[in-house]
Amino acid sequence: MTRYNNMELMITIAARTLEDGAIVLVGTGVPVATAMLAQMTHAPDLTILFEAGGVAPLLPTMPISVGDSRTTFKSLKATTMAEIMEFCQTGMVDYCFLGGAQIDKYGNLNSTIIGDDYKKPKTRFPGSGGANDLASLCWRTMVVTPQNDKRFVVKPDFITTPGFLEGGTSRVDAGLPKDTGPYRVITDIGVYGYHPETKEMMLLSLHPGKTIEDVKANSSFEILIPEKYDMTTEPTDEELEVLREKVDPTRVIIGRG
Amino acid sequence: MTRYNNMELMITIAARTLEDGAIVLVGTGVPVATAMLAQMTHAPDLTILFEAGGVAPLLPTMPISVGDSRTTFKSLKATTMAEIMEFCQTGMVDYCFLGGAQIDKYGNLNSTIIGDDYKKPKTRFPGSGGANDLASLCWRTMVVTPQNDKRFVVKPDFITTPGFLEGGTSRVDAGLPKDTGPYRVITDIGVYGYHPETKEMMLLSLHPGKTIEDVKANSSFEILIPEKYDMTTEPTDEELEVLREKVDPTRVIIGRG
Amino acid sequence: MSENLKKGTGELFTNVDPDKMRAFVREKNKKMLSKITTVKEAVEKFVSDGDYVAAGGFGGVRIPVAVIHEIIRQGRKNLGFSGHVSTHDCQLLSAGECFDRCDAAYIVGLEARGLSSNARRVFQSGKINVTEWSNGALSWRFKAAAMGVPFLPIRSMLGTDTFNRSAAKEMLCPFTGKKVAAVPALYPDVAIIHVHRADIYGNCQIDGIVVADDDIAKAAKKVIITTEKLVDNDEIRREPNRTVIPYWTVDAVIEVPFGSYPGNMPGLYFSDEEHLSEWLKVEKDEQLFKEFLEKNIHSCKNFSEYLEKNGGMEKMNKLIQQEHLLK
Amino acid sequence: MSENLKKGTGELFTNVDPDKMRAFVREKNKKMLSKITTVKEAVEKFVSDGDYVAAGGFGGVRIPVAVIHEIIRQGRKNLGFSGHVSTHDCQLLSAGECFDRCDAAYIVGLEARGLSSNARRVFQSGKINVTEWSNGALSWRFKAAAMGVPFLPIRSMLGTDTFNRSAAKEMLCPFTGKKVAAVPALYPDVAIIHVHRADIYGNCQIDGIVVADDDIAKAAKKVIITTEKLVDNDEIRREPNRTVIPYWTVDAVIEVPFGSYPGNMPGLYFSDEEHLSEWLKVEKDEQLFKEFLEKNIHSCKNFSEYLEKNGGMEKMNKLIQQEHLLK
């Protein structure tokens, strides 16, 4: 038996990615838990933004909505969504956190529909929300998600949110800002980055107890496995304690497993 | 001897033009005096805006700057210049008041330079300020100015601010919003409008004691004289009293004559 | 080069030409008159079948619930609406089957709370004409309208199916030569917005997130304001830097305390998570859902009755406490 | 059709490409650290010869006079600056002969007070490279930069010599086909802004007119803030809806009470009209003007000394009274 569940593992690893002094735009759930954990451990000067208009609140507890009162509780600024998106567009925002029903090898995300008839979809999801903007405009897009071959697909039914599009230089060619794009995908199996040239998803580190077979079996596309990759450093007792006792004491997020 | 001087006459006539319930954007000096007089007489629900960001203040006295404290004194809103200009751009603002060193028969205004060498002008004036925006975007441009042949020119040295440009449909052809443009020119000699087709300046009413000869002698371009024109109705005692005692008790503006 | 520029294939549901809106605005009565009315009258007078509606707030935060209930009660049909983080509001309008077209940036979901099965059913039916956007794109479309320009250049949406199913167009920047997306101005027929404070003329102040409501009010032809509290005009003038919506854009003002319920109202009361959970639950059973809507909307003569049925002042006090204890 | 589109012939003094600004911004230290310094050090560190400078406020209202005096004292040369209602600030920079190029919307005048004969002399000398704009156009150029887009479409400037001498370009709206003017983003090297309240990190609040200062702070590479009052970070957080400038855009913060003198500071003190009249008067006599500048700027070790020389606290109290009695 491990000392932590998959959710705790993913949140901890994601939190370590956020360096002190960075500006991060988060949503509810895993993203805000991640940012709060980072703030309470190694990154006290992490600035947290919410797309609805909340700037750097002193979060008393985790918000349930990207716009609820907590996102402006003792905040530095309470503003419009356009202004938050414009902060991203000017290059001020380092990280955003996104998810989706499907992700492909270039980090493109689908949160719009499942099915091949757009006009009458099998399943309708919310759509972009702010995801397309954030992934287009923030420097680094983080994805934290359980990994399986239904989610890691060859061709998403809809590209809601840009990753590296068709790889190579296609993202910049499309007109998206230079040097932006997918940065890390953190799953229950490993941590992935992207190949510097082809922009294909690539294993960076494998979680304790997981194998290359797990990586492959849980993706419909081929994930690059470089000769050298790391083993994920497990969550420390301190990280787990802060996560469980301060960030999510009612286990709303980490209770999911 | 008349009961009023030229300045008092011009301000009074201009004020009558502003109907109750209109929104007007004013500058310091004659414009704000005009709007205040209208508000204190027939147009209590006139809304006054200032380009620096003041919206509908309860003006205690005349401001000395378009942005000074008085322009936001008990105002409904204090905002940015961009937002004020955008109110104009959306079509919310009925009137603006402008002036200039030169005006031509299409109501084009020069407040930039005198001289034929732009790079080394004989005289440098402030330039557009907000004038170009206001004349482009408000529905009706008012000009209140003493009239003489140096100011009423055939060809301004510089067109800072659009009137009807080259007349006819040229204003709309240039891309400026439909149905906008110069509305009235109020001078110490008469009140002028514009010909509905050619857009040339045209006499509407002649002030008491003035003649068609005065109109002609004090303009370098030909002002259209229609068969029928009015005689200007003189300022009433009530108008003069409000102007002198409430609007400009220290005679800053009306003292200029 | 311009022949390679792409265009989204989504339908544009509203006029883009600012000159048309200018002509409308010019005729509006801009006198500072009292606009006090009732929710019922405001909806009768200012919301017609086929209108394009934009709701303020952020889905479950500062939303104009009283007006949406009334739109459902009065049976408005064939509306268009902007799904700009439309969560409980989208759920409500879907429940009323009020619309047939939608500019969608965020629909059918209630953020962390889950997805509305009924809203999904509606959007999966094939009967709704949907055009895709991002939240930023819809914000900027409102901003273009509020600024009085026909479009704004933006740097998101490019390269995606969201763009392909939008009505945006690629264009080249005249200065850098680089590709940007142009998004067209969005002028709703009606905006419905709930605020913290308004005077009888419609000057409004908002605490906390503003979302796009400053721009929506300026972009819309008609604006219905519900407010937690009617305040004297003097109170607005005491803090002019806080005024978000100026009176001349507004057509109707109604005081509706707890008007965002079951949504959150920053600084005043928290969202009623139990009631929102009930919504998500009953939607899964057609009969139960019908009865739920009958009880909570159709049979209510007004918004107060809805509040009464869901716990009245005792519940409201609990939500006020929740907001202030932040628990 | 596009071959008929006109371009202004004025020079563009600054970069338009948002990707260049993004790369700069990315490297900025965004930690919430104290930025407290002195005016002298801030100018030494953040204003270099040749920089393009934008001043906040409205010419004679809420203007960063202490920083401008210091720029003159330190003898900065060949600056560019945006004449966005630049009245006393333009007069000062002209007196210091600090600049050689200017985006001019409103220069050389002091509104109702008259024209600065020295500023006119400078602008009539042929030595200054001037590009024309309107106030709105410059506001929107800052806004484009603040929004992170390379340009904004606007509906003014068209058809005039102001356009012809600008660096704007006509373009056709991709939706309506109608002509608009495109104005390029303006990214100043340095913004200098005076505010009512700031904390040590640079979070700033402003009372009354905001002018373009929200956008200028976001548009500039470096931002120097002078503030009437340094406040605790808690005070900023008490009214987040009032925060105009967020800390991460700011590089230097200095408390300078009466920092807008001889300009007006809304709610605090009125402008010193006698001193501004004296400025306009002495400019007409070369020798007197030289002595005046020596006394008021060059020989002053700091801004306090300038205030002291012009009546000190007694004068300031008079201006405070004038502001509150509104006389």
mmCIF file with all atom_site columns, C-alpha atoms in Angstrom, chain D residues 5-132:
data_model
loop_
_atom_site.group_PDB
_atom_site.id
_atom_site.type_symbol
_atom_site.label_atom_id
_atom_site.label_alt_id
_atom_site.label_comp_id
_atom_site.label_asym_id
_atom_site.label_entity_id
_atom_site.label_seq_id
_atom_site.pdbx_PDB_ins_code
_atom_site.Cartn_x
_atom_site.Cartn_y
_atom_site.Cartn_z
_atom_site.occupancy
_atom_site.B_iso_or_equiv
_atom_site.pdbx_formal_charge
_atom_site.auth_seq_id
_atom_site.auth_comp_id
_atom_site.auth_asym_id
_atom_site.auth_atom_id
_atom_site.pdbx_PDB_model_num
ATOM 1   C CA . LEU D 1 5   ? -6.157 52.203 -48.698 1.00 0.00 ? 5   LEU D CA 1
ATOM 2   C CA . LYS D 1 6   ? -4.135 55.072 -47.286 1.00 0.00 ? 6   LYS D CA 1
ATOM 3   C CA . LYS D 1 7   ? -1.252 55.047 -44.861 1.00 0.00 ? 7   LYS D CA 1
ATOM 4   C CA . GLY D 1 8   ? -0.105 57.857 -42.637 1.00 0.00 ? 8   GLY D CA 1
ATOM 5   C CA . THR D 1 9   ? 3.393  59.106 -43.420 1.00 0.00 ? 9   THR D CA 1
ATOM 6   C CA . GLY D 1 10  ? 4.398  59.749 -39.819 1.00 0.00 ? 10  GLY D CA 1
ATOM 7   C CA . GLU D 1 11  ? 7.209  57.777 -38.267 1.00 0.00 ? 11  GLU D CA 1
ATOM 8   C CA . LEU D 1 12  ? 6.471  54.908 -35.920 1.00 0.00 ? 12  LEU D CA 1
ATOM 9   C CA . PHE D 1 13  ? 8.816  55.407 -32.952 1.00 0.00 ? 13  PHE D CA 1
ATOM 10  C CA . THR D 1 14  ? 8.207  52.151 -31.139 1.00 0.00 ? 14  THR D CA 1
ATOM 11  C CA . ASN D 1 15  ? 7.940  48.421 -31.759 1.00 0.00 ? 15  ASN D CA 1
ATOM 12  C CA . VAL D 1 16  ? 4.460  47.155 -32.681 1.00 0.00 ? 16  VAL D CA 1
ATOM 13  C CA . ASP D 1 17  ? 5.021  43.406 -32.477 1.00 0.00 ? 17  ASP D CA 1
ATOM 14  C CA . PRO D 1 18  ? 3.408  41.965 -29.323 1.00 0.00 ? 18  PRO D CA 1
ATOM 15  C CA . ASP D 1 19  ? 5.702  38.932 -29.471 1.00 0.00 ? 19  ASP D CA 1
ATOM 16  C CA . LYS D 1 20  ? 8.697  41.177 -28.770 1.00 0.00 ? 20  LYS D CA 1
ATOM 17  C CA . MET D 1 21  ? 6.950  42.691 -25.760 1.00 0.00 ? 21  MET D CA 1
ATOM 18  C CA . ARG D 1 22  ? 5.843  39.232 -24.597 1.00 0.00 ? 22  ARG D CA 1
ATOM 19  C CA . ALA D 1 23  ? 9.448  38.034 -24.635 1.00 0.00 ? 23  ALA D CA 1
ATOM 20  C CA . PHE D 1 24  ? 10.453 41.051 -22.537 1.00 0.00 ? 24  PHE D CA 1
ATOM 21  C CA . VAL D 1 25  ? 7.586  40.616 -20.090 1.00 0.00 ? 25  VAL D CA 1
ATOM 22  C CA . ARG D 1 26  ? 8.364  36.930 -19.645 1.00 0.00 ? 26  ARG D CA 1
ATOM 23  C CA . GLU D 1 27  ? 11.761 37.793 -18.219 1.00 0.00 ? 27  GLU D CA 1
ATOM 24  C CA . LYS D 1 28  ? 10.431 40.375 -15.765 1.00 0.00 ? 28  LYS D CA 1
ATOM 25  C CA . ASN D 1 29  ? 10.659 39.401 -12.108 1.00 0.00 ? 29  ASN D CA 1
ATOM 26  C CA . LYS D 1 30  ? 7.038  38.938 -11.137 1.00 0.00 ? 30  LYS D CA 1
ATOM 27  C CA . LYS D 1 31  ? 7.586  38.284 -7.441  1.00 0.00 ? 31  LYS D CA 1
ATOM 28  C CA . MET D 1 32  ? 5.663  40.578 -5.129  1.00 0.00 ? 32  MET D CA 1
ATOM 29  C CA . LEU D 1 33  ? 8.742  42.340 -3.737  1.00 0.00 ? 33  LEU D CA 1
ATOM 30  C CA . SER D 1 34  ? 9.162  45.797 -2.277  1.00 0.00 ? 34  SER D CA 1
ATOM 31  C CA . LYS D 1 35  ? 9.986  48.304 -4.983  1.00 0.00 ? 35  LYS D CA 1
ATOM 32  C CA . ILE D 1 36  ? 10.514 51.243 -2.680  1.00 0.00 ? 36  ILE D CA 1
ATOM 33  C CA . THR D 1 37  ? 13.269 53.560 -3.875  1.00 0.00 ? 37  THR D CA 1
ATOM 34  C CA . THR D 1 38  ? 13.934 57.269 -4.357  1.00 0.00 ? 38  THR D CA 1
ATOM 35  C CA . VAL D 1 39  ? 13.013 59.416 -7.313  1.00 0.00 ? 39  VAL D CA 1
ATOM 36  C CA . LYS D 1 40  ? 16.704 59.950 -8.010  1.00 0.00 ? 40  LYS D CA 1
ATOM 37  C CA . GLU D 1 41  ? 17.498 56.259 -8.056  1.00 0.00 ? 41  GLU D CA 1
ATOM 38  C CA . ALA D 1 42  ? 14.419 55.368 -10.052 1.00 0.00 ? 42  ALA D CA 1
ATOM 39  C CA . VAL D 1 43  ? 15.365 57.811 -12.809 1.00 0.00 ? 43  VAL D CA 1
ATOM 40  C CA . GLU D 1 44  ? 19.009 56.686 -12.732 1.00 0.00 ? 44  GLU D CA 1
ATOM 41  C CA . LYS D 1 45  ? 18.000 53.069 -13.021 1.00 0.00 ? 45  LYS D CA 1
ATOM 42  C CA . PHE D 1 46  ? 14.951 53.109 -15.260 1.00 0.00 ? 46  PHE D CA 1
ATOM 43  C CA . VAL D 1 47  ? 15.182 56.122 -17.583 1.00 0.00 ? 47  VAL D CA 1
ATOM 44  C CA . SER D 1 48  ? 17.972 56.122 -20.159 1.00 0.00 ? 48  SER D CA 1
ATOM 45  C CA . ASP D 1 49  ? 18.870 58.554 -22.909 1.00 0.00 ? 49  ASP D CA 1
ATOM 46  C CA . GLY D 1 50  ? 16.855 57.686 -25.982 1.00 0.00 ? 50  GLY D CA 1
ATOM 47  C CA . ASP D 1 51  ? 14.018 55.971 -24.085 1.00 0.00 ? 51  ASP D CA 1
ATOM 48  C CA . TYR D 1 52  ? 10.425 56.477 -25.109 1.00 0.00 ? 52  TYR D CA 1
ATOM 49  C CA . VAL D 1 53  ? 8.526  57.871 -22.105 1.00 0.00 ? 53  VAL D CA 1
ATOM 50  C CA . ALA D 1 54  ? 4.792  58.038 -21.360 1.00 0.00 ? 54  ALA D CA 1
ATOM 51  C CA . ALA D 1 55  ? 3.502  60.167 -18.517 1.00 0.00 ? 55  ALA D CA 1
ATOM 52  C CA . GLY D 1 56  ? 0.223  59.370 -16.780 1.00 0.00 ? 56  GLY D CA 1
ATOM 53  C CA . GLY D 1 57  ? -2.515 61.770 -15.777 1.00 0.00 ? 57  GLY D CA 1
ATOM 54  C CA . PHE D 1 58  ? -4.039 64.558 -17.801 1.00 0.00 ? 58  PHE D CA 1
ATOM 55  C CA . GLY D 1 59  ? -1.482 67.268 -18.413 1.00 0.00 ? 59  GLY D CA 1
ATOM 56  C CA . GLY D 1 60  ? -2.175 69.313 -15.314 1.00 0.00 ? 60  GLY D CA 1
ATOM 57  C CA . VAL D 1 61  ? -4.073 66.709 -13.313 1.00 0.00 ? 61  VAL D CA 1
ATOM 58  C CA . ARG D 1 62  ? -2.419 63.859 -11.398 1.00 0.00 ? 62  ARG D CA 1
ATOM 59  C CA . ILE D 1 63  ? 0.914  64.254 -13.205 1.00 0.00 ? 63  ILE D CA 1
ATOM 60  C CA . PRO D 1 64  ? 4.272  62.781 -12.121 1.00 0.00 ? 64  PRO D CA 1
ATOM 61  C CA . VAL D 1 65  ? 6.052  66.101 -11.665 1.00 0.00 ? 65  VAL D CA 1
ATOM 62  C CA . ALA D 1 66  ? 8.752  64.877 -9.258  1.00 0.00 ? 66  ALA D CA 1
ATOM 63  C CA . VAL D 1 67  ? 9.986  62.297 -11.767 1.00 0.00 ? 67  VAL D CA 1
ATOM 64  C CA . ILE D 1 68  ? 9.907  64.748 -14.663 1.00 0.00 ? 68  ILE D CA 1
ATOM 65  C CA . HIS D 1 69  ? 11.958 67.303 -12.655 1.00 0.00 ? 69  HIS D CA 1
ATOM 66  C CA . GLU D 1 70  ? 14.475 64.561 -11.910 1.00 0.00 ? 70  GLU D CA 1
ATOM 67  C CA . ILE D 1 71  ? 14.658 63.561 -15.586 1.00 0.00 ? 71  ILE D CA 1
ATOM 68  C CA . ILE D 1 72  ? 15.501 67.176 -16.374 1.00 0.00 ? 72  ILE D CA 1
ATOM 69  C CA . ARG D 1 73  ? 18.010 67.429 -13.502 1.00 0.00 ? 73  ARG D CA 1
ATOM 70  C CA . GLN D 1 74  ? 19.778 64.282 -14.624 1.00 0.00 ? 74  GLN D CA 1
ATOM 71  C CA . GLY D 1 75  ? 19.928 65.730 -18.143 1.00 0.00 ? 75  GLY D CA 1
ATOM 72  C CA . ARG D 1 76  ? 18.261 62.917 -20.062 1.00 0.00 ? 76  ARG D CA 1
ATOM 73  C CA . LYS D 1 77  ? 18.378 63.558 -23.799 1.00 0.00 ? 77  LYS D CA 1
ATOM 74  C CA . ASN D 1 78  ? 16.855 62.279 -27.030 1.00 0.00 ? 78  ASN D CA 1
ATOM 75  C CA . LEU D 1 79  ? 13.800 60.884 -25.324 1.00 0.00 ? 79  LEU D CA 1
ATOM 76  C CA . GLY D 1 80  ? 10.661 60.062 -27.229 1.00 0.00 ? 80  GLY D CA 1
ATOM 77  C CA . PHE D 1 81  ? 7.356  60.857 -25.587 1.00 0.00 ? 81  PHE D CA 1
ATOM 78  C CA . SER D 1 82  ? 3.651  60.533 -26.083 1.00 0.00 ? 82  SER D CA 1
ATOM 79  C CA . GLY D 1 83  ? 1.882  63.861 -26.087 1.00 0.00 ? 83  GLY D CA 1
ATOM 80  C CA . HIS D 1 84  ? -1.385 62.439 -24.764 1.00 0.00 ? 84  HIS D CA 1
ATOM 81  C CA . VAL D 1 85  ? -2.861 65.631 -23.307 1.00 0.00 ? 85  VAL D CA 1
ATOM 82  C CA . SER D 1 86  ? 0.631  66.655 -22.395 1.00 0.00 ? 86  SER D CA 1
ATOM 83  C CA . THR D 1 87  ? 0.337  70.140 -20.935 1.00 0.00 ? 87  THR D CA 1
ATOM 84  C CA . HIS D 1 88  ? 2.553  71.026 -17.974 1.00 0.00 ? 88  HIS D CA 1
ATOM 85  C CA . ASP D 1 89  ? 4.474  67.784 -18.544 1.00 0.00 ? 89  ASP D CA 1
ATOM 86  C CA . CYS D 1 90  ? 5.169  68.792 -22.149 1.00 0.00 ? 90  CYS D CA 1
ATOM 87  C CA . GLN D 1 91  ? 6.138  72.237 -20.920 1.00 0.00 ? 91  GLN D CA 1
ATOM 88  C CA . LEU D 1 92  ? 8.608  70.700 -18.470 1.00 0.00 ? 92  LEU D CA 1
ATOM 89  C CA . LEU D 1 93  ? 10.182 68.265 -20.925 1.00 0.00 ? 93  LEU D CA 1
ATOM 90  C CA . SER D 1 94  ? 10.463 71.089 -23.449 1.00 0.00 ? 94  SER D CA 1
ATOM 91  C CA . ALA D 1 95  ? 12.152 73.282 -20.843 1.00 0.00 ? 95  ALA D CA 1
ATOM 92  C CA . GLY D 1 96  ? 14.669 70.484 -20.245 1.00 0.00 ? 96  GLY D CA 1
ATOM 93  C CA . GLU D 1 97  ? 15.113 69.939 -23.989 1.00 0.00 ? 97  GLU D CA 1
ATOM 94  C CA . CYS D 1 98  ? 14.874 66.255 -23.156 1.00 0.00 ? 98  CYS D CA 1
ATOM 95  C CA . PHE D 1 99  ? 13.246 64.871 -26.309 1.00 0.00 ? 99  PHE D CA 1
ATOM 96  C CA . ASP D 1 100 ? 13.755 64.682 -30.045 1.00 0.00 ? 100 ASP D CA 1
ATOM 97  C CA . ARG D 1 101 ? 10.579 62.873 -31.115 1.00 0.00 ? 101 ARG D CA 1
ATOM 98  C CA . CYS D 1 102 ? 6.950  62.946 -30.100 1.00 0.00 ? 102 CYS D CA 1
ATOM 99  C CA . ASP D 1 103 ? 3.656  61.209 -30.777 1.00 0.00 ? 103 ASP D CA 1
ATOM 100 C CA . ALA D 1 104 ? 1.558  64.334 -30.544 1.00 0.00 ? 104 ALA D CA 1
ATOM 101 C CA . ALA D 1 105 ? -2.130 64.436 -29.729 1.00 0.00 ? 105 ALA D CA 1
ATOM 102 C CA . TYR D 1 106 ? -2.117 67.483 -27.472 1.00 0.00 ? 106 TYR D CA 1
ATOM 103 C CA . ILE D 1 107 ? 1.120  69.385 -26.921 1.00 0.00 ? 107 ILE D CA 1
ATOM 104 C CA . VAL D 1 108 ? 2.428  72.924 -26.263 1.00 0.00 ? 108 VAL D CA 1
ATOM 105 C CA . GLY D 1 109 ? -0.842 74.097 -24.691 1.00 0.00 ? 109 GLY D CA 1
ATOM 106 C CA . LEU D 1 110 ? -2.084 74.311 -21.111 1.00 0.00 ? 110 LEU D CA 1
ATOM 107 C CA . GLU D 1 111 ? -5.775 74.088 -21.968 1.00 0.00 ? 111 GLU D CA 1
ATOM 108 C CA . ALA D 1 112 ? -7.699 77.212 -20.950 1.00 0.00 ? 112 ALA D CA 1
ATOM 109 C CA . ARG D 1 113 ? -4.518 78.726 -19.473 1.00 0.00 ? 113 ARG D CA 1
ATOM 110 C CA . GLY D 1 114 ? -2.904 79.396 -22.830 1.00 0.00 ? 114 GLY D CA 1
ATOM 111 C CA . LEU D 1 115 ? 0.079  78.169 -24.825 1.00 0.00 ? 115 LEU D CA 1
ATOM 112 C CA . SER D 1 116 ? 3.636  77.574 -23.658 1.00 0.00 ? 116 SER D CA 1
ATOM 113 C CA . SER D 1 117 ? 5.856  79.835 -25.744 1.00 0.00 ? 117 SER D CA 1
ATOM 114 C CA . ASN D 1 118 ? 8.934  77.776 -24.963 1.00 0.00 ? 118 ASN D CA 1
ATOM 115 C CA . ALA D 1 119 ? 7.302  74.471 -25.924 1.00 0.00 ? 119 ALA D CA 1
ATOM 116 C CA . ARG D 1 120 ? 6.181  76.127 -29.150 1.00 0.00 ? 120 ARG D CA 1
ATOM 117 C CA . ARG D 1 121 ? 9.719  77.345 -29.800 1.00 0.00 ? 121 ARG D CA 1
ATOM 118 C CA . VAL D 1 122 ? 10.963 73.785 -29.394 1.00 0.00 ? 122 VAL D CA 1
ATOM 119 C CA . PHE D 1 123 ? 8.306  72.322 -31.685 1.00 0.00 ? 123 PHE D CA 1
ATOM 120 C CA . GLN D 1 124 ? 8.792  75.055 -34.268 1.00 0.00 ? 124 GLN D CA 1
ATOM 121 C CA . SER D 1 125 ? 12.579 74.553 -34.324 1.00 0.00 ? 125 SER D CA 1
ATOM 122 C CA . GLY D 1 126 ? 12.470 71.745 -36.867 1.00 0.00 ? 126 GLY D CA 1
ATOM 123 C CA . LYS D 1 127 ? 14.510 69.583 -34.510 1.00 0.00 ? 127 LYS D CA 1
ATOM 124 C CA . ILE D 1 128 ? 11.656 67.473 -33.232 1.00 0.00 ? 128 ILE D CA 1
ATOM 125 C CA . ASN D 1 129 ? 10.301 64.543 -35.206 1.00 0.00 ? 129 ASN D CA 1
ATOM 126 C CA . VAL D 1 130 ? 6.544  64.697 -34.709 1.00 0.00 ? 130 VAL D CA 1
ATOM 127 C CA . THR D 1 131 ? 3.896  62.139 -35.592 1.00 0.00 ? 131 THR D CA 1
ATOM 128 C CA . GLU D 1 132 ? 0.271  63.278 -35.215 1.00 0.00 ? 132 GLU D CA 1
#
